[in-house]
Amino acid sequence: MAGLECKYLALFFMLLVWGGGNAEEDEMAPAMFIFGDSLIDNGNNNNLPSFAKANYFPYGIDFDDGPTGRFSNGYTMVDQIAQMLGLPLIPAYTQASGSEVLHGINYASAAAGILDVTGRNFVGRIPFNQQIRNFENTLDQLSDQLGGPDQLADSIARCIFFVGMGSNDYLNNYLMPNYATRNQYNSQQFANLLIQQYTRQLNNLYNLGARKFVLSGVGLLGCIPSILAQNANSRCSDDVNRLVMPFNTNMKAMVNNLNNNLPAANFIYIDIFRMFNDILNNARSYGT
């Protein structure tokens, strides 16, 4: 992801989450816990038997020590957000140890989806359900370090939970010829299926103590390189972009419902689709 896009997303995140924050609080957030796919994976797939890896050049060329497992030249958007929150780079779940967990953990995995079956064409990956189970394991470590369940609950309630899921459920499930999904569901039915599962998963995180959620919608999938390569004129696929619209619409309704029904919870939706569309159509406004 380009640096301009990361900074734009991070700034948008800060305005949304902290625009109405309490100035008396000593810190913006004690930690950030991250769930998602290749857009924010920072090395969890490195040691998996998976085709979805980025631990080789030219990935990571802007890091002093070379490739890290990030699917980018350098920082991802969650790295930028952590920096703006005053946090260190959040470690990958597979690499974190000791006191590192106090600042948060990144559980994201390339090829992962809301549905467990998503991404099987890449073999190894860590679906969202498993990422949540990995977070449960982290809670045991945190409870020991923070002094018990009461201190843990207070700390977790003040942490940021960033979730960016859904892209692979289209790219590496619905749009793949070796999946039967497209024959079973139309675009609206599939979006409904995803949101039903997504809602259950977010409720699970809430029941584990999470209260501050930032949810990233699905972006312009019709404009990513793999889709562009399938078009003779290398133009964005309007069909693919329209395909994900019901999911994003459902996400907005889901966020409203969760905010209305879960006490003390704050769910914020980031409209990645609109933001990237604005960047593509108004590049000069962003200095490119």
Short mmCIF file of C-alpha atoms in Angstrom, two decimals:
data_model
loop_
_atom_site.label_atom_id
_atom_site.label_comp_id
_atom_site.label_asym_id
_atom_site.label_seq_id
_atom_site.Cartn_x
_atom_site.Cartn_y
_atom_site.Cartn_z
CA MET A 1 0.00 0.00 0.00
CA ALA A 2 1.36 3.42 -0.93
CA GLY A 3 2.50 5.74 1.83
CA LEU A 4 -0.02 8.41 0.82
CA GLU A 5 -2.90 5.99 1.24
CA CYS A 6 -1.61 4.81 4.64
CA LYS A 7 -1.31 8.37 5.96
CA TYR A 8 -4.75 9.31 4.62
CA LEU A 9 -6.35 6.28 6.26
CA ALA A 10 -4.52 6.83 9.53
CA LEU A 11 -5.58 10.48 9.68
CA PHE A 12 -9.18 9.55 8.93
CA PHE A 13 -9.04 6.94 11.70
CA MET A 14 -7.75 9.46 14.23
CA LEU A 15 -10.44 12.00 13.40
CA LEU A 16 -13.16 9.39 13.76
CA VAL A 17 -12.00 7.72 16.95
CA TRP A 18 -10.58 10.62 18.89
CA GLY A 19 -12.44 13.65 17.57
CA GLY A 20 -14.78 13.47 20.56
CA GLY A 21 -12.31 11.93 22.97
CA ASN A 22 -11.73 12.90 26.58
CA ALA A 23 -8.83 15.32 26.81
CA GLU A 24 -8.32 14.33 30.43
CA GLU A 25 -7.28 10.81 29.50
CA ASP A 26 -3.56 10.23 29.93
CA GLU A 27 -3.27 8.06 26.83
CA MET A 28 -5.16 7.59 23.61
CA ALA A 29 -5.16 3.81 23.98
CA PRO A 30 -2.97 1.42 25.96
CA ALA A 31 -2.87 -1.10 23.12
CA MET A 32 -4.27 -2.06 19.73
CA PHE A 33 -5.37 -5.54 18.70
CA ILE A 34 -5.50 -6.15 14.95
CA PHE A 35 -7.48 -8.73 12.97
CA GLY A 36 -7.46 -9.01 9.20
CA ASP A 37 -5.83 -10.24 6.02
CA SER A 38 -2.84 -9.44 3.78
CA LEU A 39 -3.46 -5.68 3.88
CA ILE A 40 -2.34 -5.69 7.52
CA ASP A 41 -0.60 -9.07 8.04
CA ASN A 42 2.87 -8.35 9.44
CA GLY A 43 4.38 -11.82 9.48
CA ASN A 44 1.88 -14.34 10.85
CA ASN A 45 2.04 -16.37 7.63
CA ASN A 46 5.85 -16.53 7.52
CA ASN A 47 6.12 -20.02 9.00
CA LEU A 48 2.85 -21.43 7.70
CA PRO A 49 2.71 -23.98 4.85
CA SER A 50 1.14 -21.29 2.69
CA PHE A 51 1.45 -19.73 -0.74
CA ALA A 52 0.35 -16.41 0.81
CA LYS A 53 3.69 -15.14 2.11
CA ALA A 54 5.64 -11.92 1.77
CA ASN A 55 8.88 -12.72 3.60
CA TYR A 56 11.07 -12.18 0.55
CA PHE A 57 12.19 -9.27 -1.64
CA PRO A 58 10.96 -6.88 -2.98
CA TYR A 59 8.58 -6.88 -0.01
CA GLY A 60 9.94 -4.93 2.93
CA ILE A 61 12.59 -3.04 0.97
CA ASP A 62 12.07 0.04 3.16
CA PHE A 63 12.83 -1.86 6.39
CA ASP A 64 16.45 -1.86 7.52
CA ASP A 65 16.38 -5.61 8.12
CA GLY A 66 14.52 -6.40 4.89
CA PRO A 67 11.26 -8.35 4.45
CA THR A 68 9.08 -8.78 7.53
CA GLY A 69 6.05 -10.61 6.15
CA ARG A 70 4.17 -7.40 5.36
CA PHE A 71 2.66 -7.31 1.88
CA SER A 72 4.14 -3.88 1.25
CA ASN A 73 7.41 -2.03 0.83
CA GLY A 74 7.18 -0.65 4.38
CA TYR A 75 4.55 0.34 6.92
CA THR A 76 0.96 -0.82 6.56
CA MET A 77 -1.98 1.37 7.58
CA VAL A 78 -2.17 -0.22 11.04
CA ASP A 79 1.53 0.53 11.53
CA GLN A 80 0.77 4.18 10.74
CA ILE A 81 -2.19 4.18 13.11
CA ALA A 82 -0.12 2.67 15.93
CA GLN A 83 2.51 5.35 15.40
CA MET A 84 -0.10 8.11 15.57
CA LEU A 85 -1.47 6.60 18.78
CA GLY A 86 1.99 6.74 20.31
CA LEU A 87 2.35 2.95 20.30
CA PRO A 88 5.33 0.95 19.04
CA LEU A 89 4.95 -1.28 15.98
CA ILE A 90 2.45 -3.95 17.01
CA PRO A 91 4.10 -7.40 16.89
CA ALA A 92 2.71 -10.38 14.98
CA TYR A 93 1.02 -13.00 17.15
CA THR A 94 3.52 -15.64 16.03
CA GLN A 95 6.46 -13.44 17.04
CA ALA A 96 5.29 -11.64 20.21
CA SER A 97 6.69 -12.52 23.60
CA GLY A 98 6.96 -11.19 27.12
CA SER A 99 5.92 -7.61 27.77
CA GLU A 100 5.43 -6.94 24.03
CA VAL A 101 1.84 -8.14 24.35
CA LEU A 102 1.03 -5.15 26.58
CA HIS A 103 0.94 -2.85 23.54
CA GLY A 104 -1.27 -5.17 21.51
CA ILE A 105 -0.96 -7.99 19.00
CA ASN A 106 -1.48 -8.30 15.26
CA TYR A 107 -3.37 -11.52 14.43
CA ALA A 108 -3.93 -10.76 10.72
CA SER A 109 -3.20 -13.44 8.15
CA ALA A 110 -2.94 -13.19 4.38
CA ALA A 111 -5.74 -15.09 2.55
CA ALA A 112 -7.88 -15.15 5.71
CA GLY A 113 -11.59 -14.52 5.55
CA ILE A 114 -14.75 -14.21 7.57
CA LEU A 115 -15.61 -17.73 6.40
CA ASP A 116 -13.24 -20.50 7.47
CA VAL A 117 -13.20 -22.02 3.99
CA THR A 118 -12.05 -18.78 2.34
CA GLY A 119 -8.46 -18.81 1.04
CA ARG A 120 -8.02 -22.57 0.92
CA ASN A 121 -6.43 -22.11 -2.53
CA PHE A 122 -3.44 -20.68 -0.64
CA VAL A 123 -3.40 -23.69 1.73
CA GLY A 124 -2.22 -22.25 5.07
CA ARG A 125 -3.91 -19.15 6.53
CA ILE A 126 -5.50 -18.11 9.84
CA PRO A 127 -9.25 -17.42 9.41
CA PHE A 128 -10.98 -14.79 11.55
CA ASN A 129 -12.44 -17.43 13.88
CA GLN A 130 -8.95 -18.73 14.65
CA GLN A 131 -7.62 -15.19 15.05
CA ILE A 132 -10.24 -14.66 17.77
CA ARG A 133 -9.18 -17.88 19.49
CA ASN A 134 -5.57 -16.64 19.35
CA PHE A 135 -6.72 -13.44 21.07
CA GLU A 136 -8.25 -15.58 23.84
CA ASN A 137 -4.82 -17.13 24.36
CA THR A 138 -3.32 -13.65 24.63
CA LEU A 139 -5.82 -12.74 27.36
CA ASP A 140 -4.35 -15.44 29.58
CA GLN A 141 -0.89 -13.89 29.17
CA LEU A 142 -2.20 -10.38 29.79
CA SER A 143 -4.09 -11.37 32.94
CA ASP A 144 -0.87 -12.64 34.50
CA GLN A 145 1.03 -9.46 33.56
CA LEU A 146 -1.66 -6.97 34.56
CA GLY A 147 -2.40 -8.46 37.96
CA GLY A 148 -5.70 -10.26 37.52
CA PRO A 149 -9.08 -10.31 35.74
CA ASP A 150 -10.34 -6.93 37.03
CA GLN A 151 -7.28 -5.04 35.80
CA LEU A 152 -7.44 -6.97 32.54
CA ALA A 153 -11.08 -6.06 31.91
CA ASP A 154 -10.40 -2.36 32.54
CA SER A 155 -7.40 -2.32 30.22
CA ILE A 156 -9.04 -4.29 27.37
CA ALA A 157 -12.07 -1.96 27.44
CA ARG A 158 -9.75 0.98 26.65
CA CYS A 159 -7.89 -0.77 23.82
CA ILE A 160 -8.53 -0.34 20.09
CA PHE A 161 -9.73 -3.38 18.13
CA PHE A 162 -9.05 -2.87 14.44
CA VAL A 163 -10.74 -5.39 12.13
CA GLY A 164 -10.34 -5.49 8.35
CA MET A 165 -12.03 -8.59 6.93
CA GLY A 166 -14.09 -9.51 3.88
CA SER A 167 -11.90 -8.94 0.82
CA ASN A 168 -10.73 -12.54 0.57
CA ASP A 169 -14.25 -13.83 0.94
CA TYR A 170 -14.77 -12.33 -2.51
CA LEU A 171 -11.32 -12.64 -4.12
CA ASN A 172 -10.45 -16.08 -2.78
CA ASN A 173 -13.88 -17.60 -2.46
CA TYR A 174 -16.83 -16.09 -4.34
CA LEU A 175 -14.85 -15.15 -7.47
CA MET A 176 -12.81 -18.36 -7.60
CA PRO A 177 -13.97 -20.98 -10.14
CA ASN A 178 -13.08 -23.88 -7.82
CA TYR A 179 -15.59 -22.68 -5.19
CA ALA A 180 -19.30 -23.47 -5.45
CA THR A 181 -20.24 -20.29 -3.57
CA ARG A 182 -21.23 -18.26 -6.64
CA ASN A 183 -23.63 -21.00 -7.72
CA GLN A 184 -25.25 -21.06 -4.28
CA TYR A 185 -25.68 -17.33 -3.59
CA ASN A 186 -26.31 -14.16 -5.51
CA SER A 187 -24.39 -11.05 -4.45
CA GLN A 188 -26.97 -9.94 -1.86
CA GLN A 189 -27.37 -13.41 -0.38
CA PHE A 190 -23.61 -13.80 -0.05
CA ALA A 191 -23.29 -10.39 1.60
CA ASN A 192 -26.04 -11.42 4.05
CA LEU A 193 -24.22 -14.68 4.81
CA LEU A 194 -20.96 -12.84 5.50
CA ILE A 195 -22.57 -10.24 7.76
CA GLN A 196 -24.41 -12.88 9.79
CA GLN A 197 -21.11 -14.62 10.50
CA TYR A 198 -19.24 -11.32 10.99
CA THR A 199 -21.81 -10.16 13.55
CA ARG A 200 -21.36 -13.36 15.57
CA GLN A 201 -17.59 -12.97 15.48
CA LEU A 202 -17.67 -9.35 16.64
CA ASN A 203 -20.06 -10.31 19.43
CA ASN A 204 -17.51 -12.92 20.50
CA LEU A 205 -14.83 -10.22 20.75
CA TYR A 206 -17.23 -8.02 22.71
CA ASN A 207 -17.91 -10.88 25.12
CA LEU A 208 -14.15 -11.20 25.59
CA GLY A 209 -14.01 -7.59 26.75
CA ALA A 210 -13.49 -5.53 23.58
CA ARG A 211 -15.36 -2.21 23.52
CA LYS A 212 -13.68 0.11 21.00
CA PHE A 213 -13.94 -1.22 17.46
CA VAL A 214 -12.77 0.22 14.16
CA LEU A 215 -14.10 -1.80 11.21
CA SER A 216 -12.69 -1.37 7.73
CA GLY A 217 -15.05 -1.97 4.82
CA VAL A 218 -14.05 -3.70 1.58
CA GLY A 219 -12.32 -1.46 -0.95
CA LEU A 220 -12.31 -1.20 -4.74
CA LEU A 221 -11.55 -4.85 -5.42
CA GLY A 222 -12.22 -4.29 -9.11
CA CYS A 223 -9.14 -2.07 -9.26
CA ILE A 224 -6.53 -4.32 -7.65
CA PRO A 225 -3.68 -5.66 -9.87
CA SER A 226 -4.95 -9.24 -10.11
CA ILE A 227 -8.33 -8.06 -11.41
CA LEU A 228 -6.79 -5.44 -13.71
CA ALA A 229 -4.61 -8.16 -15.26
CA GLN A 230 -7.73 -10.08 -16.27
CA ASN A 231 -9.07 -7.15 -18.29
CA ALA A 232 -7.66 -6.58 -21.77
CA ASN A 233 -7.76 -2.80 -21.35
CA SER A 234 -6.34 -2.96 -17.79
CA ARG A 235 -9.28 -0.98 -16.48
CA CYS A 236 -11.06 -1.43 -13.19
CA SER A 237 -13.84 -4.02 -13.24
CA ASP A 238 -17.14 -2.30 -12.55
CA ASP A 239 -18.75 -5.72 -12.10
CA VAL A 240 -16.41 -6.64 -9.24
CA ASN A 241 -16.77 -3.22 -7.62
CA ARG A 242 -20.56 -3.53 -7.74
CA LEU A 243 -20.31 -7.05 -6.31
CA VAL A 244 -18.92 -5.85 -2.96
CA MET A 245 -21.35 -2.96 -2.52
CA PRO A 246 -24.05 -5.03 -0.74
CA PHE A 247 -21.45 -6.16 1.80
CA ASN A 248 -20.41 -2.60 2.62
CA THR A 249 -24.05 -1.52 2.85
CA ASN A 250 -24.75 -4.41 5.22
CA MET A 251 -21.68 -3.47 7.28
CA LYS A 252 -23.03 0.02 7.91
CA ALA A 253 -26.33 -1.44 9.13
CA MET A 254 -24.43 -3.96 11.28
CA VAL A 255 -22.39 -1.18 12.91
CA ASN A 256 -25.56 0.74 13.78
CA ASN A 257 -27.17 -2.37 15.26
CA LEU A 258 -24.12 -3.25 17.32
CA ASN A 259 -23.84 0.28 18.69
CA ASN A 260 -27.51 0.23 19.64
CA ASN A 261 -27.52 -3.22 21.24
CA LEU A 262 -24.16 -3.68 22.96
CA PRO A 263 -23.78 -1.56 26.13
CA ALA A 264 -20.67 0.64 26.36
CA ALA A 265 -19.49 -0.43 22.90
CA ASN A 266 -18.30 1.96 20.21
CA PHE A 267 -18.18 0.61 16.65
CA ILE A 268 -16.86 2.84 13.88
CA TYR A 269 -17.05 2.02 10.17
CA ILE A 270 -14.31 3.22 7.80
CA ASP A 271 -15.60 3.53 4.23
CA ILE A 272 -12.49 2.28 2.43
CA PHE A 273 -14.45 1.95 -0.83
CA ARG A 274 -15.29 5.65 -0.90
CA MET A 275 -11.86 6.74 0.28
CA PHE A 276 -9.97 4.79 -2.38
CA ASN A 277 -12.40 5.93 -5.03
CA ASP A 278 -11.69 9.51 -4.02
CA ILE A 279 -7.93 8.91 -4.17
CA LEU A 280 -8.16 7.37 -7.65
CA ASN A 281 -10.44 10.06 -9.05
CA ASN A 282 -8.80 13.06 -7.37
CA ALA A 283 -5.13 12.05 -7.23
CA ARG A 284 -3.91 15.63 -7.71
CA SER A 285 -5.70 16.69 -4.54
CA TYR A 286 -3.41 14.31 -2.63
CA GLY A 287 -0.20 15.53 -4.26
CA THR A 288 0.31 12.76 -6.82
#
